[in-house]
Tab-separated table of C-alpha atoms in Angstrom:
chain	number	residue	atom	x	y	z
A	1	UNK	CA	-11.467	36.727	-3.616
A	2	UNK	CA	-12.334	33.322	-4.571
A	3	UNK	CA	-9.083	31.798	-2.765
A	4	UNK	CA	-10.171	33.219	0.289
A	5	UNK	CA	-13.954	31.925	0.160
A	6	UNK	CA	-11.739	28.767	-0.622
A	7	UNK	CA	-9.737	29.511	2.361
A	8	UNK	CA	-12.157	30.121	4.377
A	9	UNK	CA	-14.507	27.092	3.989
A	10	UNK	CA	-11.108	25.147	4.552
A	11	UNK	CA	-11.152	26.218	7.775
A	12	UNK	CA	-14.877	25.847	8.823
A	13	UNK	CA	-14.390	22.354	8.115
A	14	UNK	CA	-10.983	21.220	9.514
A	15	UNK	CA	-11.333	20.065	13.200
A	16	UNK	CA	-10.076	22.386	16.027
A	17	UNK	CA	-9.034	21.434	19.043
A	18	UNK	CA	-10.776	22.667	22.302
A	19	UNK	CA	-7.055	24.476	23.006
A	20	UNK	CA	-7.392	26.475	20.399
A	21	UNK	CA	-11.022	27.932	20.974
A	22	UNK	CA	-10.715	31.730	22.687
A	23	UNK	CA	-13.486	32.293	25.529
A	24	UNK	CA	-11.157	35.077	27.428
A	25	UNK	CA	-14.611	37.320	27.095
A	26	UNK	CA	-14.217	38.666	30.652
A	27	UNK	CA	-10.919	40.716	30.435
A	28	UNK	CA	-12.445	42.840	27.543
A	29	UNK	CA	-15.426	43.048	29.437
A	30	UNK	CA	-13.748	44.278	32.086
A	31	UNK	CA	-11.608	46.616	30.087
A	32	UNK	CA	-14.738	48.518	28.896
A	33	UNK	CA	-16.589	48.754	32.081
A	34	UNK	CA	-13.321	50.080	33.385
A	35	UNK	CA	-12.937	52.592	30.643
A	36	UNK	CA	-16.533	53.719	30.996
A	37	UNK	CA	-16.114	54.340	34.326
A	38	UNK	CA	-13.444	56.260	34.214
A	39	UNK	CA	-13.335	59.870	34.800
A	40	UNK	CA	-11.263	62.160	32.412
A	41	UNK	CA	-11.105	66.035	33.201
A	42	UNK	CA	-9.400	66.321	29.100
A	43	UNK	CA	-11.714	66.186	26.765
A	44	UNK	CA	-9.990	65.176	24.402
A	45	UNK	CA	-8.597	62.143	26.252
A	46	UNK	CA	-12.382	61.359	26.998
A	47	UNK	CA	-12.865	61.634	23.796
A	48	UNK	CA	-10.064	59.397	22.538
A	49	UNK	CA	-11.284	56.842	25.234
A	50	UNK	CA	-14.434	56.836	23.892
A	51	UNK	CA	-12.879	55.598	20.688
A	52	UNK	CA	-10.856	52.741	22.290
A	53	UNK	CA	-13.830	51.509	24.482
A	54	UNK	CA	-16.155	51.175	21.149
A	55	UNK	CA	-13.099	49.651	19.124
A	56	UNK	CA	-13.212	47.151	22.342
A	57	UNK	CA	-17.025	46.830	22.207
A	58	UNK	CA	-16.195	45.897	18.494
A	59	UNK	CA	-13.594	43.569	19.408
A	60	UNK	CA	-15.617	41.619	21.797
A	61	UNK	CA	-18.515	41.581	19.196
A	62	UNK	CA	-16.149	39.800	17.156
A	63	UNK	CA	-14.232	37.821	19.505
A	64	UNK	CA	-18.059	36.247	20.107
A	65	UNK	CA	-18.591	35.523	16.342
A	66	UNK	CA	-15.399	33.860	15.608
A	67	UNK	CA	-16.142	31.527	19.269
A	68	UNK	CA	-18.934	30.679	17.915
A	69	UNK	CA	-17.231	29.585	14.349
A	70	UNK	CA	-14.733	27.950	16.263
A	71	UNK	CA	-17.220	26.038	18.600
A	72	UNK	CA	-18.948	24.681	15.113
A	73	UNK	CA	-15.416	23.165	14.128
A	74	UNK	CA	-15.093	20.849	17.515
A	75	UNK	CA	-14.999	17.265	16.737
A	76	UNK	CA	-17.448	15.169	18.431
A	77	UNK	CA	-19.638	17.952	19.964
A	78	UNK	CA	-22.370	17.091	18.013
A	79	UNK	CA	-24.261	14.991	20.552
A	80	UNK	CA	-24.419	14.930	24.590
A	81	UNK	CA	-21.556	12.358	26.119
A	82	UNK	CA	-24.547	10.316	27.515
A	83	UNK	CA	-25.605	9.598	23.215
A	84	UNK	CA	-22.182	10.178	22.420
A	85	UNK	CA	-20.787	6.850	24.681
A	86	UNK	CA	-23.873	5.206	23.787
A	87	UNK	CA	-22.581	5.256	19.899
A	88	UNK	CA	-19.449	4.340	21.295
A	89	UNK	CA	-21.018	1.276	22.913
A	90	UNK	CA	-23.016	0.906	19.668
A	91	UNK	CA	-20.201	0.493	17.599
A	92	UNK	CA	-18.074	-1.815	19.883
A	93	UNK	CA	-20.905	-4.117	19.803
A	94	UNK	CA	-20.858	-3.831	15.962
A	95	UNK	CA	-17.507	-4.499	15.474
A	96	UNK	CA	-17.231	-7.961	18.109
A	97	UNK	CA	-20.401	-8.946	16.263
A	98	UNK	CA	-18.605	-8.238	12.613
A	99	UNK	CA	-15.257	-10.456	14.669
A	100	UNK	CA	-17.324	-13.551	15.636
A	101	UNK	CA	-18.878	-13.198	12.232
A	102	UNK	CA	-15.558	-13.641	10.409
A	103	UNK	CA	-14.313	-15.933	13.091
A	104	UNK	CA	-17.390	-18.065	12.708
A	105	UNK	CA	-17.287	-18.000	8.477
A	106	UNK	CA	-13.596	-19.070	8.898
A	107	UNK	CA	-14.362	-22.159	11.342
A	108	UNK	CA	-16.984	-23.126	9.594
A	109	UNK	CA	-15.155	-25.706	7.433
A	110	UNK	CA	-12.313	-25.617	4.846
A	111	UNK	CA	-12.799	-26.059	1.093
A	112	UNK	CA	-10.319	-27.452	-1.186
A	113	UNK	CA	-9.820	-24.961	-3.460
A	114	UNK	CA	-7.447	-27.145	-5.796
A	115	UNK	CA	-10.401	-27.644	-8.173
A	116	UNK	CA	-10.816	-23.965	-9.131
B	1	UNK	CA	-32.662	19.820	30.519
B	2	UNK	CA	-29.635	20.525	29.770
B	3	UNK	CA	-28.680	16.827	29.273
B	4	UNK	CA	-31.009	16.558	26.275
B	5	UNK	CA	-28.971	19.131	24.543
B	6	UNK	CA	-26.136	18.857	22.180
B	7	UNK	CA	-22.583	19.765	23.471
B	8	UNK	CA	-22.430	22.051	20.866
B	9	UNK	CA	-25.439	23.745	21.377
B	10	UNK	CA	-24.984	24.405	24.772
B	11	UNK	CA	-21.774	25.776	24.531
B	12	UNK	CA	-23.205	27.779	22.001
B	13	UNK	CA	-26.142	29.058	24.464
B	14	UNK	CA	-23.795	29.753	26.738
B	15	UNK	CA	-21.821	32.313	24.787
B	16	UNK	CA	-24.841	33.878	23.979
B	17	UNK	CA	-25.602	34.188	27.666
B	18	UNK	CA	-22.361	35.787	28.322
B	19	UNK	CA	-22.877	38.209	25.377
B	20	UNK	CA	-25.942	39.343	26.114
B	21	UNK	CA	-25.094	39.476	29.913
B	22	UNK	CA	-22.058	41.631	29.347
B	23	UNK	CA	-23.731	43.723	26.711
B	24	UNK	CA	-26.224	44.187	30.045
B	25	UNK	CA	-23.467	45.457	31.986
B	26	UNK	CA	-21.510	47.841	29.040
B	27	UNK	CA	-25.458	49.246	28.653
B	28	UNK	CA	-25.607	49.591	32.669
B	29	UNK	CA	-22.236	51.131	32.813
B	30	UNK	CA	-23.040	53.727	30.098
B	31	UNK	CA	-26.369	54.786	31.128
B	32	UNK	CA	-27.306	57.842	33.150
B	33	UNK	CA	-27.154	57.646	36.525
B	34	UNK	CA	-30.895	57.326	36.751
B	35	UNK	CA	-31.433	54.761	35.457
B	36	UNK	CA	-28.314	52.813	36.798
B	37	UNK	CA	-29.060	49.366	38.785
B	38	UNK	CA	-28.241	49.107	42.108
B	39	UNK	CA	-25.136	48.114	43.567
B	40	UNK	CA	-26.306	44.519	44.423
B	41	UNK	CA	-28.219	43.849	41.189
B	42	UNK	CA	-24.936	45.106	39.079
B	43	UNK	CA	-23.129	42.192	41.991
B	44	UNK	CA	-25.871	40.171	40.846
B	45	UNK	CA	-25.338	40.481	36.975
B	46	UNK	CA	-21.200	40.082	37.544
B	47	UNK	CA	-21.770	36.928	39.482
B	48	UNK	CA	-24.112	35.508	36.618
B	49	UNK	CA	-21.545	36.959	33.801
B	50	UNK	CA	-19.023	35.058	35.967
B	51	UNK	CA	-21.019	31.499	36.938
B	52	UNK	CA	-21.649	31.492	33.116
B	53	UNK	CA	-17.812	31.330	32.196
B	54	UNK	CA	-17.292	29.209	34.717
B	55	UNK	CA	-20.089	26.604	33.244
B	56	UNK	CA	-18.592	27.313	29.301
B	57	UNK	CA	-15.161	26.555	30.897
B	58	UNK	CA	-16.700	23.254	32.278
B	59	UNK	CA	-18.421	22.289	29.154
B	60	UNK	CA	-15.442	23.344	27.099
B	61	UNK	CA	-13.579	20.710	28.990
B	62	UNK	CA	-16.343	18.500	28.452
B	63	UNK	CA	-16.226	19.124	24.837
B	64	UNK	CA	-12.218	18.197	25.291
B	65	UNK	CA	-13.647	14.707	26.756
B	66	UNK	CA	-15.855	13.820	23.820
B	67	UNK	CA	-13.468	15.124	21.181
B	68	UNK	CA	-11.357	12.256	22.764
B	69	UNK	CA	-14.008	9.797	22.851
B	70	UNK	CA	-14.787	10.826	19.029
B	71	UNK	CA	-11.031	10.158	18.051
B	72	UNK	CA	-11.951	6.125	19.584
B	73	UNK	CA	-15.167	6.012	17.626
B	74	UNK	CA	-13.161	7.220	14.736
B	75	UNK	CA	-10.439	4.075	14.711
B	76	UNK	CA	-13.556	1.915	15.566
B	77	UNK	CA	-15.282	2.901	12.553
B	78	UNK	CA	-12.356	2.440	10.793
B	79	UNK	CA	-11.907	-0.958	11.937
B	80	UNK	CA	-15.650	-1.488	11.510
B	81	UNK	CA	-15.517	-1.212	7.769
B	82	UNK	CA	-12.168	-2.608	7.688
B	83	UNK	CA	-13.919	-6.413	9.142
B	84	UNK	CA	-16.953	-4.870	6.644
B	85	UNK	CA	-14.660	-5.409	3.590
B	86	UNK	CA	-13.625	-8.588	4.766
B	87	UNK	CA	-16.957	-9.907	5.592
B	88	UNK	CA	-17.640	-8.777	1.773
B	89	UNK	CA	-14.693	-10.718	0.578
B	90	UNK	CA	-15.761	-14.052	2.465
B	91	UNK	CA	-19.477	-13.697	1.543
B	92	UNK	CA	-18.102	-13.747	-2.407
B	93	UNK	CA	-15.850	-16.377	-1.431
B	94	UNK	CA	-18.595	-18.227	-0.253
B	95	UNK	CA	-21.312	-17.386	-3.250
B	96	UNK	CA	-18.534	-18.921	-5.755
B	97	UNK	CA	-18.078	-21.797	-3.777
B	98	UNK	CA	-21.874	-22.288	-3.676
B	99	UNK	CA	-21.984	-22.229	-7.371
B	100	UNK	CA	-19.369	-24.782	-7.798
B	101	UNK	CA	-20.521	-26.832	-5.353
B	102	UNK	CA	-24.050	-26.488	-6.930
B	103	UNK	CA	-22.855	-27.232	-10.675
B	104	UNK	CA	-20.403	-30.455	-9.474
B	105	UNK	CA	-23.728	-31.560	-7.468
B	106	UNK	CA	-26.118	-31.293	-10.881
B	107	UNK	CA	-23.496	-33.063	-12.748
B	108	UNK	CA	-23.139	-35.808	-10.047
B	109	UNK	CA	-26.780	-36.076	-9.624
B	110	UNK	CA	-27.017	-36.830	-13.526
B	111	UNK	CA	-24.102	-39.275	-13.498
B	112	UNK	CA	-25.783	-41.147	-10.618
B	113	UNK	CA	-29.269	-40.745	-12.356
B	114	UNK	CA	-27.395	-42.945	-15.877
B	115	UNK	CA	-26.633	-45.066	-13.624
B	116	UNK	CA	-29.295	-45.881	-11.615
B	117	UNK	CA	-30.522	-46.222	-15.449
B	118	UNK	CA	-27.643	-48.357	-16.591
B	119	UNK	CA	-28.172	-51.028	-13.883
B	120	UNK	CA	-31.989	-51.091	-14.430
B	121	UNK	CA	-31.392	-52.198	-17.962
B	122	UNK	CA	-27.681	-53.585	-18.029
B	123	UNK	CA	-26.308	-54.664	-21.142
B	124	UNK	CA	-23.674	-57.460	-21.383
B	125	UNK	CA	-20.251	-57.059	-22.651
B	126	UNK	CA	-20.904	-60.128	-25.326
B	127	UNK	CA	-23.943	-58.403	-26.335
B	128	UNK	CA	-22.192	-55.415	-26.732
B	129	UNK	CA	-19.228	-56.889	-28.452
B	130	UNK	CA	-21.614	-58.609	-31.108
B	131	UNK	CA	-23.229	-55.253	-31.929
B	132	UNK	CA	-19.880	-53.626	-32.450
B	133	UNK	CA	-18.929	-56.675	-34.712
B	134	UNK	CA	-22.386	-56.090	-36.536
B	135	UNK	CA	-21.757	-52.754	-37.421
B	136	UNK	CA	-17.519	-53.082	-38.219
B	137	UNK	CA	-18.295	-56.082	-40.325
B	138	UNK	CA	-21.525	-54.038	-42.535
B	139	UNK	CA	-18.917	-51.572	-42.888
B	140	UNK	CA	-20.819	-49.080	-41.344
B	141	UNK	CA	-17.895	-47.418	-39.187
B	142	UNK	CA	-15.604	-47.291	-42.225
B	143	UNK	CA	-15.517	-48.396	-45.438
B	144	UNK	CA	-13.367	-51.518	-46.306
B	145	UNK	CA	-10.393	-50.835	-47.499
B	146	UNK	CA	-10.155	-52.293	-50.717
B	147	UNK	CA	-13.632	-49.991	-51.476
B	148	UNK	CA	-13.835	-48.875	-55.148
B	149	UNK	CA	-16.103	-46.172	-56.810
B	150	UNK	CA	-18.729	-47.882	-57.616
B	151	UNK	CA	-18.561	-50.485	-54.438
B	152	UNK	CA	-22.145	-50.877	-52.576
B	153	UNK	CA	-20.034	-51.289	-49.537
B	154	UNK	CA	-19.480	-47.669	-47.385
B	155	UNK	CA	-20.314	-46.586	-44.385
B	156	UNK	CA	-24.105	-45.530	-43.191
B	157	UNK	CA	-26.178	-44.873	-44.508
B	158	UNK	CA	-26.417	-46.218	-47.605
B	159	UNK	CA	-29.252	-45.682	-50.335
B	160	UNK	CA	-30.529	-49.493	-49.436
B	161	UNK	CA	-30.357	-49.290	-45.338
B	162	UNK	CA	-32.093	-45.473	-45.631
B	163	UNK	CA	-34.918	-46.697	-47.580
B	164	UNK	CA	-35.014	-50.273	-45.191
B	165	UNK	CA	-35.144	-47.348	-42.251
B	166	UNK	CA	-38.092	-45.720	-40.248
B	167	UNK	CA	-37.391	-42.701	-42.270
B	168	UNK	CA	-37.469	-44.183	-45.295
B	169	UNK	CA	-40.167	-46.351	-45.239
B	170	UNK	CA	-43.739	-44.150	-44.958
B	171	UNK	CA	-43.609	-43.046	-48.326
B	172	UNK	CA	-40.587	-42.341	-50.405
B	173	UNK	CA	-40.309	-42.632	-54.149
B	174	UNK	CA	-37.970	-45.066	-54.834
B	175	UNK	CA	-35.114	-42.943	-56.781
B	176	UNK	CA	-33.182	-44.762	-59.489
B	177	UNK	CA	-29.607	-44.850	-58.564
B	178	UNK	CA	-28.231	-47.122	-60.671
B	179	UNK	CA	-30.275	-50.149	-58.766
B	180	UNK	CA	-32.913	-52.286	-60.107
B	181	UNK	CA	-36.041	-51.536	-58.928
B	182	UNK	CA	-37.401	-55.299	-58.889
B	183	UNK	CA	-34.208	-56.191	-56.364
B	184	UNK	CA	-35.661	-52.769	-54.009
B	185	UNK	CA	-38.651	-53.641	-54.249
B	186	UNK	CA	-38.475	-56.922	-52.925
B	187	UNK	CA	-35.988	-56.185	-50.671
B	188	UNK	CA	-38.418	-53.473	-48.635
B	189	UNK	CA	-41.062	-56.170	-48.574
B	190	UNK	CA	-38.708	-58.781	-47.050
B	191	UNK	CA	-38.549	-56.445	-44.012
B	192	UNK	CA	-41.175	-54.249	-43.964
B	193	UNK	CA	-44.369	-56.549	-45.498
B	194	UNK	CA	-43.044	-60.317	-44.857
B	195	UNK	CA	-40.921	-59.086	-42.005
B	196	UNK	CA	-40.532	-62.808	-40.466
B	197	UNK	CA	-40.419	-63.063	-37.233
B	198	UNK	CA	-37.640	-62.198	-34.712
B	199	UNK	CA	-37.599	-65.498	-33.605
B	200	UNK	CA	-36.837	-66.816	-36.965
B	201	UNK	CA	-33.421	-64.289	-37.409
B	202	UNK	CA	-30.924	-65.725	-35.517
B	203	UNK	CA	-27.253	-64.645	-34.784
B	204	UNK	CA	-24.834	-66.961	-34.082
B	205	UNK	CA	-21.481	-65.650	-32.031
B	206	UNK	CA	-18.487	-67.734	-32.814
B	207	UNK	CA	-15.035	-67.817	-31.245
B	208	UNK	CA	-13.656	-67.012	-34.377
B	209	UNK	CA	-14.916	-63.628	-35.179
B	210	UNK	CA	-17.628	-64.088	-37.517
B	211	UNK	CA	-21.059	-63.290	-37.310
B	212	UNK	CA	-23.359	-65.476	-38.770
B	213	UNK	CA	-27.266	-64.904	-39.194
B	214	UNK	CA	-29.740	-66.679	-40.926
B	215	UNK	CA	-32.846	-65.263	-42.089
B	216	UNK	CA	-35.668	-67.360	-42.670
B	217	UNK	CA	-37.619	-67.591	-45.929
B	218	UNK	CA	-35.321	-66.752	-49.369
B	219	UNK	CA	-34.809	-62.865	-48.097
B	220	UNK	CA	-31.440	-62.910	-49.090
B	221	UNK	CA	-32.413	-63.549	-52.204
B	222	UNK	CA	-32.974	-59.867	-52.797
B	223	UNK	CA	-29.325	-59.247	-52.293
B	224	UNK	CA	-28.122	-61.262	-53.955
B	225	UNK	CA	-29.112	-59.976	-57.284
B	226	UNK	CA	-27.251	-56.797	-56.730
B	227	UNK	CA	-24.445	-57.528	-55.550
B	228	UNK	CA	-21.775	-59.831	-57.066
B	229	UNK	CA	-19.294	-60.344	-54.703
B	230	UNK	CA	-20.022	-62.950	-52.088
B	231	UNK	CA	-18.560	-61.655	-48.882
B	232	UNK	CA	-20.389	-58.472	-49.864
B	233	UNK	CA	-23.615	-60.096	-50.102
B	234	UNK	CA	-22.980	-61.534	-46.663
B	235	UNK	CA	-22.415	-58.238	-45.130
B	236	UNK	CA	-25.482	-56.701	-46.626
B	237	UNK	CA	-27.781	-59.546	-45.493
B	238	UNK	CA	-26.362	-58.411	-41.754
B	239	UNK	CA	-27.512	-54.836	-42.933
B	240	UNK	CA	-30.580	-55.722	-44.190
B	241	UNK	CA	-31.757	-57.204	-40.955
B	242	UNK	CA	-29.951	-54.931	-38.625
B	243	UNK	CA	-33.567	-53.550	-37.542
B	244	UNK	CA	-35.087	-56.424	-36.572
B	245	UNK	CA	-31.995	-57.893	-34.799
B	246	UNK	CA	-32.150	-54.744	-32.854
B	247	UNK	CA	-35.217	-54.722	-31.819
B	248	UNK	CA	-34.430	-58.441	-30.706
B	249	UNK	CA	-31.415	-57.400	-28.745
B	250	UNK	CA	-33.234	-54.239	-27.259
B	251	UNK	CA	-36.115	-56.695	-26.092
B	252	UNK	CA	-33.804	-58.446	-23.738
């Protein structure tokens, strides 16, 4: 039991990639409404269809719970692109400020270190 | 509107959309034919089911865009605190430097302050070569080699030149060590009562090596009753006046 909360928090947190996400709502959708809709003259079979379209209802249920877990595990989703390439822009200014920094510290002038 | 929104949170509207949207439809489908929509509104809610998959589609490759741009940020952040750590390894380079620098400049500052103090009050080398003399030949660096238990001679300080010093002089008991009191006695008022003047005490500096003084009034006198030996009594003359003669030489 406890490996599998284990397991399972594993997963929320490793990245996914947006390949791996399933949003293929629409043929299950369809598969219901077609079952529905269908006319059946056995009872039985209507009845058996009946099953499979709730099972299907079920599984789309589902299929929209684990989209949305898998939507929560894409990287980099966690702002707009507009803030997102602002950061981006952020941090490149960061890092040639961080550059000239260093570069500036190491032109500054040389010590002799042959006291020390 | 949208634009204000996190990626995430719109895809995440947007599968609610579809969900309830086709949950619309299933509920359409199932009901009674009563209460079923009409043909163009159930058109209407397929076209909406199907704009809104077309818009997660879009945003899910959207979401494929900024995962990429995220994987950038990543190696820049990476690199960020990479030039971080060095910027933290030049900064203590730089503090320990500062310190060194800062101790070698106190030091230097003091050596230039003695001698900004040494050439205000410069001493000759002759000067300094007679006072060195003084002291070897009163035996005050060492004691002379043929020295004896029992010999006056030794180096500083000896019973006589600690009572003939500042310290010595405000009030100490004279303590019998073998000494006559009389000789002490006249000794401390040869330099501290009839100290003659430093005019009168003169040293003479010859070639040969010798240091020669002569102290006006019979002040040597005192000596001379305690010690026997002549070139002893010569040295301790030199001791007994070594305050005053300082005090000449400081003067200068």
């Amino acid at each position: 039991m406890e490996n599998n909360t284990e397991h399972s928090d594993q997963n929320n947190f490793t990245p996914l990639t947006v390949q791996e996400v399933d949003v293929d709502f629409l043929p299950i959708v369809y598969e219901i409404i077609r079952s529905v809709e269908r006319d059946f003259h056995d009872n039985s079979a209507k009845a058996r269809e009946s099953q499979d379209c709730s099972q299907k209802v079920l599984e789309l249920q589902k299929k929209f719970d684990v989209a949305r877990a898998q939507i929560k595990r894409l990287p980099g989703i966690d702002y707009n692109k507009q803030d997102q390439l602002k950061q981006f822009e952020i941090l490149k200014t960061q890092l040639r400020l961080k550059r000239e920094l260093l570069q500036k510290y190491r032109n500054m002038c040389s010590f002799e270190t042959s006291f020390k | 509107m949208a634009s204000h929104l996190s990626t995430k949170d719109r895809l995440l509207s947007l599968i609610d959309d579809i969900e309830l949207i086709a949950k619309e439809i299933i509920e359409v489908s199932i009901a009674p034919k009563s209460q079923k929509l009409s043909a163009a509104d159930h058109a209407q809610l397929t076209d909406l089911l199907l704009a809104k998959d077309v818009e997660l589609k879009k945003t899910l490759d959207l979401a494929e865009e900024q995962a990429k741009i995220q994987q950038k940020m990543n190696e820049l952040k990476g690199e960020v605190d990479n030039k971080d750590q060095d910027i933290h390894h030049l900064q203590r380079q730089l503090k320990d430097a500062e310190q060194i620098l800062a101790t070698s400049l106190y030091q230097a500052r003091q050596k230039l302050a003695s001698i900004v103090k040494s050439r205000k009050r410069p001493v000759s080398s002759e000067e300094l070569i007679k006072f060195a003399h003084r002291i070897s030949a009163s035996n005050a660096v060492s004691a002379p080699l043929s020295w004896q238990p029992g010999d006056p001679r030794r180096p500083y300080p000896t019973d006589l030149e600690m009572r003939l010093g500042m310290i010595g002089r405000p009030s100490d008991p004279p303590v019998n060590n073998g000494h006559t009191p009389s000789t002490l006695n006249e000794l401390h008022r040869s330099t501290t009562g009839g100290v003659p003047a430093p005019s009168t005490n003169q040293f003479t500096w010859h070639p040969s090596g010798e240091l020669h003084m002569s102290v006006g009034g019979g002040n040597s006198v005192a000596i001379d009753g305690r010690s026997k030996d002549a070139h002893t009594q010569e040295d301790v003359e030199v001791m007994s006046t070594d305050s005053s003669s300082s005090s000449s030489s400081d003067s200068q």
